[in-house]
Short mmCIF file of C-alpha atoms in Angstrom, two decimals:
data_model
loop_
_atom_site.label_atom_id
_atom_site.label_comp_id
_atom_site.label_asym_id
_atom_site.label_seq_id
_atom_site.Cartn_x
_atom_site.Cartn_y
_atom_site.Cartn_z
CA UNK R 98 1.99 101.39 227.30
CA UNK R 99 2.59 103.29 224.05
CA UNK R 100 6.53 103.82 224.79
CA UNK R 101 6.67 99.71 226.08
CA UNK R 102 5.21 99.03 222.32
CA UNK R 103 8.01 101.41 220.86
CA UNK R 104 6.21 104.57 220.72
CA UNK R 105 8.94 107.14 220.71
CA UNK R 106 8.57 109.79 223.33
CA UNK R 107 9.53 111.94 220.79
CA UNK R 108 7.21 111.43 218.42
CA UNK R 109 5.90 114.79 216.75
CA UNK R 110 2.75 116.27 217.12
CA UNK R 111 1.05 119.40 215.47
CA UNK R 112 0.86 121.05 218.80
CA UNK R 113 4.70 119.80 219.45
CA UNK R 114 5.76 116.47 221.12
CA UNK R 115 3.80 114.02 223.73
CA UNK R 116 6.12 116.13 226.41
CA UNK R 117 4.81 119.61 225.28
CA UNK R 118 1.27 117.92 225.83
CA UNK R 119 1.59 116.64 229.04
CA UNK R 120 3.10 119.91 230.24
CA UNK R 121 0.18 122.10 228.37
CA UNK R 122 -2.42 119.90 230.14
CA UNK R 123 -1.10 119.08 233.38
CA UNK R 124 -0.28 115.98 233.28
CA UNK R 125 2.65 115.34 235.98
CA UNK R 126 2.62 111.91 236.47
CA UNK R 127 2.70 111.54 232.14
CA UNK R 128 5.78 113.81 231.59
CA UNK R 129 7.51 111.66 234.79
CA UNK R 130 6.82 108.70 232.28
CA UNK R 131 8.29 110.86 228.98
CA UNK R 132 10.98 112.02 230.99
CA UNK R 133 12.06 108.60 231.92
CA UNK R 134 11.48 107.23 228.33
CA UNK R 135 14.02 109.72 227.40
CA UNK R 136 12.21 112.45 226.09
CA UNK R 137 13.96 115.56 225.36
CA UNK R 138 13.27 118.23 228.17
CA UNK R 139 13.97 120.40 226.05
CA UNK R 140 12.37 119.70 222.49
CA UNK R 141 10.79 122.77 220.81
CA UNK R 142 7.72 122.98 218.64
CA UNK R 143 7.01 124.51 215.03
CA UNK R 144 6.94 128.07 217.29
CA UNK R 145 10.13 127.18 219.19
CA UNK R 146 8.35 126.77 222.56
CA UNK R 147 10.29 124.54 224.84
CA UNK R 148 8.25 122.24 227.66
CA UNK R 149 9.61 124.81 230.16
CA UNK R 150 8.24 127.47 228.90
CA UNK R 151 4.73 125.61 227.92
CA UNK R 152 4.49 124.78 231.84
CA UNK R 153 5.35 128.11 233.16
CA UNK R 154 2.46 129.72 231.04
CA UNK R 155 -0.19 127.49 232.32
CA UNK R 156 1.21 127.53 235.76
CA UNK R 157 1.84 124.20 236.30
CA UNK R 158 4.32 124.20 239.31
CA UNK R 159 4.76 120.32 239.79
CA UNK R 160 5.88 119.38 236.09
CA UNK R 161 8.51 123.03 236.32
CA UNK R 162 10.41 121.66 239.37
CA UNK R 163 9.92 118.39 237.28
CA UNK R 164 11.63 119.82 234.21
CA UNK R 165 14.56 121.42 235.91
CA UNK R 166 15.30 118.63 238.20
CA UNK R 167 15.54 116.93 234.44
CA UNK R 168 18.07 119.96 233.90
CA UNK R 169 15.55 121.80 231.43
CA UNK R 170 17.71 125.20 230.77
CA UNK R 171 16.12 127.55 232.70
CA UNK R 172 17.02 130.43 230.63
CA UNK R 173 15.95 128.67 227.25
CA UNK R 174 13.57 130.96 224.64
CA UNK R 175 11.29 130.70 222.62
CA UNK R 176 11.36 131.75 219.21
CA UNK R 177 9.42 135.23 219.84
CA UNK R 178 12.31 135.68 222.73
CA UNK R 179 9.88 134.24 225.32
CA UNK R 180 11.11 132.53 228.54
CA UNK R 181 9.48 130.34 231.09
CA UNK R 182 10.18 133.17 233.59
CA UNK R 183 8.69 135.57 231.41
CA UNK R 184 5.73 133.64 230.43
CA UNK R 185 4.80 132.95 234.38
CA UNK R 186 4.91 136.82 234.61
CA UNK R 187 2.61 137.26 231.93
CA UNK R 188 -0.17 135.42 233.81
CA UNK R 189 1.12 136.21 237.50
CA UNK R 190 1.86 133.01 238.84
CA UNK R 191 4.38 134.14 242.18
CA UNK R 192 5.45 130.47 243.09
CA UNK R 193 6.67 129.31 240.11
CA UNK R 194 8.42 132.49 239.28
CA UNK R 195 9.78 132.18 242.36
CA UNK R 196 11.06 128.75 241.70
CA UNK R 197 12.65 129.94 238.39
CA UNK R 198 14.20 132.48 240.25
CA UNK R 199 15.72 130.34 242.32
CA UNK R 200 16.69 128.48 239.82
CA UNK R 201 18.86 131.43 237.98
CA UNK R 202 16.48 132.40 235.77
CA UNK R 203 17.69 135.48 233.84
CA UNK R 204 15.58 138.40 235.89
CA UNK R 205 16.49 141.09 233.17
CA UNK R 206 15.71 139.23 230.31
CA UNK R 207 13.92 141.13 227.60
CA UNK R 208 12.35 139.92 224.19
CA UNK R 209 13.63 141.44 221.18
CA UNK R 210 11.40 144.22 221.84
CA UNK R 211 12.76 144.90 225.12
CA UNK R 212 10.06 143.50 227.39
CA UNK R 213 10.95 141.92 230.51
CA UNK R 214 9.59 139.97 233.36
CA UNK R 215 9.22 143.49 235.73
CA UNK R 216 7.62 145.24 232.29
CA UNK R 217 4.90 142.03 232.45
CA UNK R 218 4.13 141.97 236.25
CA UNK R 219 4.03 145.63 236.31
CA UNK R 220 1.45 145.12 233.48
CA UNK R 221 -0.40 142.38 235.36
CA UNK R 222 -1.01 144.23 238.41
CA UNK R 223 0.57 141.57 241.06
CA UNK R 224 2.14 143.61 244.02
CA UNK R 225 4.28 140.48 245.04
CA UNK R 226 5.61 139.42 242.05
CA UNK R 227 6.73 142.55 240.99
CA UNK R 228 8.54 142.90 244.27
CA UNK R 229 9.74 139.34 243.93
CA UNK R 230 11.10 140.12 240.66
CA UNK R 231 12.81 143.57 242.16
CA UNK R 232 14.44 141.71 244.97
CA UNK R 233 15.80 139.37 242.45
CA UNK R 234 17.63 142.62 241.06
CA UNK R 235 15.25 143.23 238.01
CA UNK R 236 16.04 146.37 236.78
CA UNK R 237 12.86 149.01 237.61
CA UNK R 238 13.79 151.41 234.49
CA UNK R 239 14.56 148.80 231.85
CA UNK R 240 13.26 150.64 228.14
CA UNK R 241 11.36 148.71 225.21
CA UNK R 242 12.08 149.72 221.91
CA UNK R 243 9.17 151.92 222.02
CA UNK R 244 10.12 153.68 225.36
CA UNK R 245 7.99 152.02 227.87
CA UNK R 246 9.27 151.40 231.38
CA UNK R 247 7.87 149.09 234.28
CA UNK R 248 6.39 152.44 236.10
CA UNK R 249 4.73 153.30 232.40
CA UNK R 250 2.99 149.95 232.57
CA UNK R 251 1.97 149.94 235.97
CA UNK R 252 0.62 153.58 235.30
CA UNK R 253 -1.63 152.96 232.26
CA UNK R 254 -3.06 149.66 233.54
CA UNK R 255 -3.66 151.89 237.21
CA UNK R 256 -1.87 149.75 239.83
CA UNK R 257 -0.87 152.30 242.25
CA UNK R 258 0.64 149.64 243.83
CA UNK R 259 2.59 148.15 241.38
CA UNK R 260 4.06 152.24 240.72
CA UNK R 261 4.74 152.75 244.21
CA UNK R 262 7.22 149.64 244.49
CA UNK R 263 9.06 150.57 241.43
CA UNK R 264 8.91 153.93 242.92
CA UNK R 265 10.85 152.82 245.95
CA UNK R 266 13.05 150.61 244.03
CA UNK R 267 14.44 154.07 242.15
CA UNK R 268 12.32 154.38 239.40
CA UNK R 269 12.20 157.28 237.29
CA UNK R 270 8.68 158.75 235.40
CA UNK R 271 10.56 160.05 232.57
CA UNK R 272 9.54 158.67 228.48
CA UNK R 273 12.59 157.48 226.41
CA UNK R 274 12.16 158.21 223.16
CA UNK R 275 15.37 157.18 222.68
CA UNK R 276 14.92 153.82 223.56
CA UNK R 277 16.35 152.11 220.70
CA UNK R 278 14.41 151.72 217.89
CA UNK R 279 12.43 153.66 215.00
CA UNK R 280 8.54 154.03 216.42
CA UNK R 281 6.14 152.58 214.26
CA UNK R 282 2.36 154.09 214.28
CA UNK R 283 -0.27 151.06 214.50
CA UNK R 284 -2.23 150.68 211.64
CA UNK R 285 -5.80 152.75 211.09
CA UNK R 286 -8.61 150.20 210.80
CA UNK R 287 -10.47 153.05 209.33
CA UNK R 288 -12.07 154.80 212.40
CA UNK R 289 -14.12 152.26 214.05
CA UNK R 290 -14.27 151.67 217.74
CA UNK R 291 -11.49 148.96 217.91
CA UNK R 292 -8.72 151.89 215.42
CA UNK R 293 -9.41 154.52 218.27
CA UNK R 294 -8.67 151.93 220.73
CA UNK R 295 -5.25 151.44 219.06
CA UNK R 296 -4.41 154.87 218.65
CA UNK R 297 -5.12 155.56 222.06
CA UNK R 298 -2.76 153.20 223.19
CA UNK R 299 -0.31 154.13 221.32
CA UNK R 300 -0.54 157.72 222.17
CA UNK R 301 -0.05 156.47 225.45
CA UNK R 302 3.09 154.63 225.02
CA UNK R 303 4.35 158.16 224.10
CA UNK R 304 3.65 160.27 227.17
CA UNK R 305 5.32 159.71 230.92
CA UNK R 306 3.59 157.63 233.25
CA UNK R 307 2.05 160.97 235.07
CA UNK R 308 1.16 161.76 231.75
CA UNK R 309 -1.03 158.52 230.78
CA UNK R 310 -2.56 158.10 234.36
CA UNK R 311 -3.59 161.93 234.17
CA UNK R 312 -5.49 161.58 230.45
CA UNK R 313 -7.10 157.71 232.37
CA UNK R 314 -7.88 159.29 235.27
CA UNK R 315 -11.04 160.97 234.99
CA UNK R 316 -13.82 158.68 236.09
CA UNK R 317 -11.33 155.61 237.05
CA UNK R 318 -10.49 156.00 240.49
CA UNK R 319 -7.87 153.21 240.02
CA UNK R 320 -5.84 155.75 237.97
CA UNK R 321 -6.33 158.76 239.88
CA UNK R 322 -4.80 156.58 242.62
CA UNK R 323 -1.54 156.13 240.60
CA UNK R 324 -1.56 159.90 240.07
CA UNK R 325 -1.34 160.12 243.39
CA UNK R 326 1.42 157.85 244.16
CA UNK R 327 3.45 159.46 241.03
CA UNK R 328 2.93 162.98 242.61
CA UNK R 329 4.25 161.57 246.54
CA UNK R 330 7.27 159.82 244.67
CA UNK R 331 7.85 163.12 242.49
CA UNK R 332 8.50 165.04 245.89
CA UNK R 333 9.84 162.77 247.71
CA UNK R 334 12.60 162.61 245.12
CA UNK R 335 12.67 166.19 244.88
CA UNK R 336 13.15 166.54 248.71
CA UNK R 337 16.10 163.82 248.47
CA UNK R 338 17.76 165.88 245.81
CA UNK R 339 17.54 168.87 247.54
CA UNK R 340 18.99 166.97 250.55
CA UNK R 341 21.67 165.65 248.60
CA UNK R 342 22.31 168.88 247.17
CA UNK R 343 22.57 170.38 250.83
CA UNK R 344 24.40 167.80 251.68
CA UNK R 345 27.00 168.25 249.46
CA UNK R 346 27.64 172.13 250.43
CA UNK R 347 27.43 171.50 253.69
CA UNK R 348 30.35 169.18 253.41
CA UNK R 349 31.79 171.40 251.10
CA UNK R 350 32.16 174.38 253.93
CA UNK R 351 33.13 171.72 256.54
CA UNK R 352 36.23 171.36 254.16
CA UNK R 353 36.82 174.99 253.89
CA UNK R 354 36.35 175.24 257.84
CA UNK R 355 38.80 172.87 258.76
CA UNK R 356 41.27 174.11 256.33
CA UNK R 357 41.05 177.56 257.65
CA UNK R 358 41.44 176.35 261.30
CA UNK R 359 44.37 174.63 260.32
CA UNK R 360 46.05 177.23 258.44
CA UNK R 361 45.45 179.56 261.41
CA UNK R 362 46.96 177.11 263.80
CA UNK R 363 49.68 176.90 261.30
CA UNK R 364 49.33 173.07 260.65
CA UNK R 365 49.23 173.78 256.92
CA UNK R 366 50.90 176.42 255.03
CA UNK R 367 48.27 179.14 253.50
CA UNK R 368 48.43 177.92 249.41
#
């Protein structure tokens, strides 16, 4: 009614156009109408948050397939270096990550603090998305400025399942300190409850992820559980590189053995 009395769909609003509504609220059979008044799919707000990226966050599946049908860009940010795949990892939603996936959403995309979608569901807890996001080639030892890895994350929040996925997938429990930029220490509230929090955590982000499930793990059987994990995938990679190693001399004195034969049998001359 409002566009058929010249309403633009366009039209801004505080909280960004009528299409950014729709999308926040869930309102699929409104942004079909916005979309087909010619609304831009993909307008930004005051924050730079396209619709895409509004839907993804409140995990509204119907109005994402909507969008990109529409040819919203899939791998569009927000200003904060935000995209819709990484704001449906944020809050776990599997089948519309899935469907951004499928859509070529950039798996290794990382905020300008070097976040990414694996560091979020990692974060979050979700066995399935973070192997969604692993078979979609995310990279499982991706560093934020601040050295954090996916395994890191998955350690302090103590989802031993979450660790022993990025585990398989070849991740490494090692803290980059190096990972880019110059750490900052979080500011001191004065002492109270709420500072000590904050200090914690960042003492955390500073340690390997044995290290931070270790100093969470007394009394929180969800972290002693990712101790446990970290300590099978620290000998099972220990076992593989001795096997490797082995592996190598063996083949090594294979070589020499068949050289030898063959300069006895006079094949080859003796160098």
């Amino acid at each position: 009614l409002l566009l058929t009395a010249g309403i633009p769909a366009t039209m801004h609003l505080p909280s960004g156009n009528p299409l950014h509504v729709a999308c926040r609220h869930g309102r699929t059979n409104i942004v079909h109408i916005l979309l087909a008044g010619r609304a831009q799919v993909d307008a930004r707000t005051r924050d730079g948050i396209p619709p895409l990226c509004v839907a993804a966050a409140q995990g509204h599946f119907q109005i994402a397939r909507l969008l990109l049908a529409t040819r919203a860009e899939v791998n569009v940010a927000s200003d904060c270096g935000t995209t819709p795949l990484l704001a449906s990892c944020v809050v776990g939603h599997l089948d519309l990550s899935r469907l951004l996936l499928s859509s070529r959403a950039a798996v290794n995309h990382a905020r300008p603090d070097g976040t990414t979608a694996l560091h979020e569901a990692s974060s979050t807890g979700l066995p399935h998305l973070v192997r969604l996001l692993l078979e979609g080639g995310a990279n499982a030892n991706a560093v934020t400025l601040d050295g954090r890895t996916p395994l890191h994350a998955a350690a302090v929040s103590g989802h031993a399942g979450c660790v022993g996925l990025l585990l398989g997938a070849g991740a490494r429990d090692t803290y980059h300190s190096d990972g880019g930029g110059d750490e900052e220490e979080e500011p001191d509230d004065g002492g109270g409850a709420g500072g000590t929090a904050a200090s914690s955590r960042q003492q955390l982000r500073r340690v390997s992820a044995m290290e931070a499930a270790v100093s969470l793990s007394e009394g929180s059987p969800p972290h002693a559980t990712c101790v446990e994990a970290l300590r099978r995938g620290a000998r099972a990679r220990t076992a593989s590189d001795v096997r490797e190693v082995e592996g190598d001399r063996c083949t090594q004195e294979g070589a020499q053995q068949v050289l030898a034969t063959q300069e006895a049998t006079g094949e080859v001359s003796a160098q």
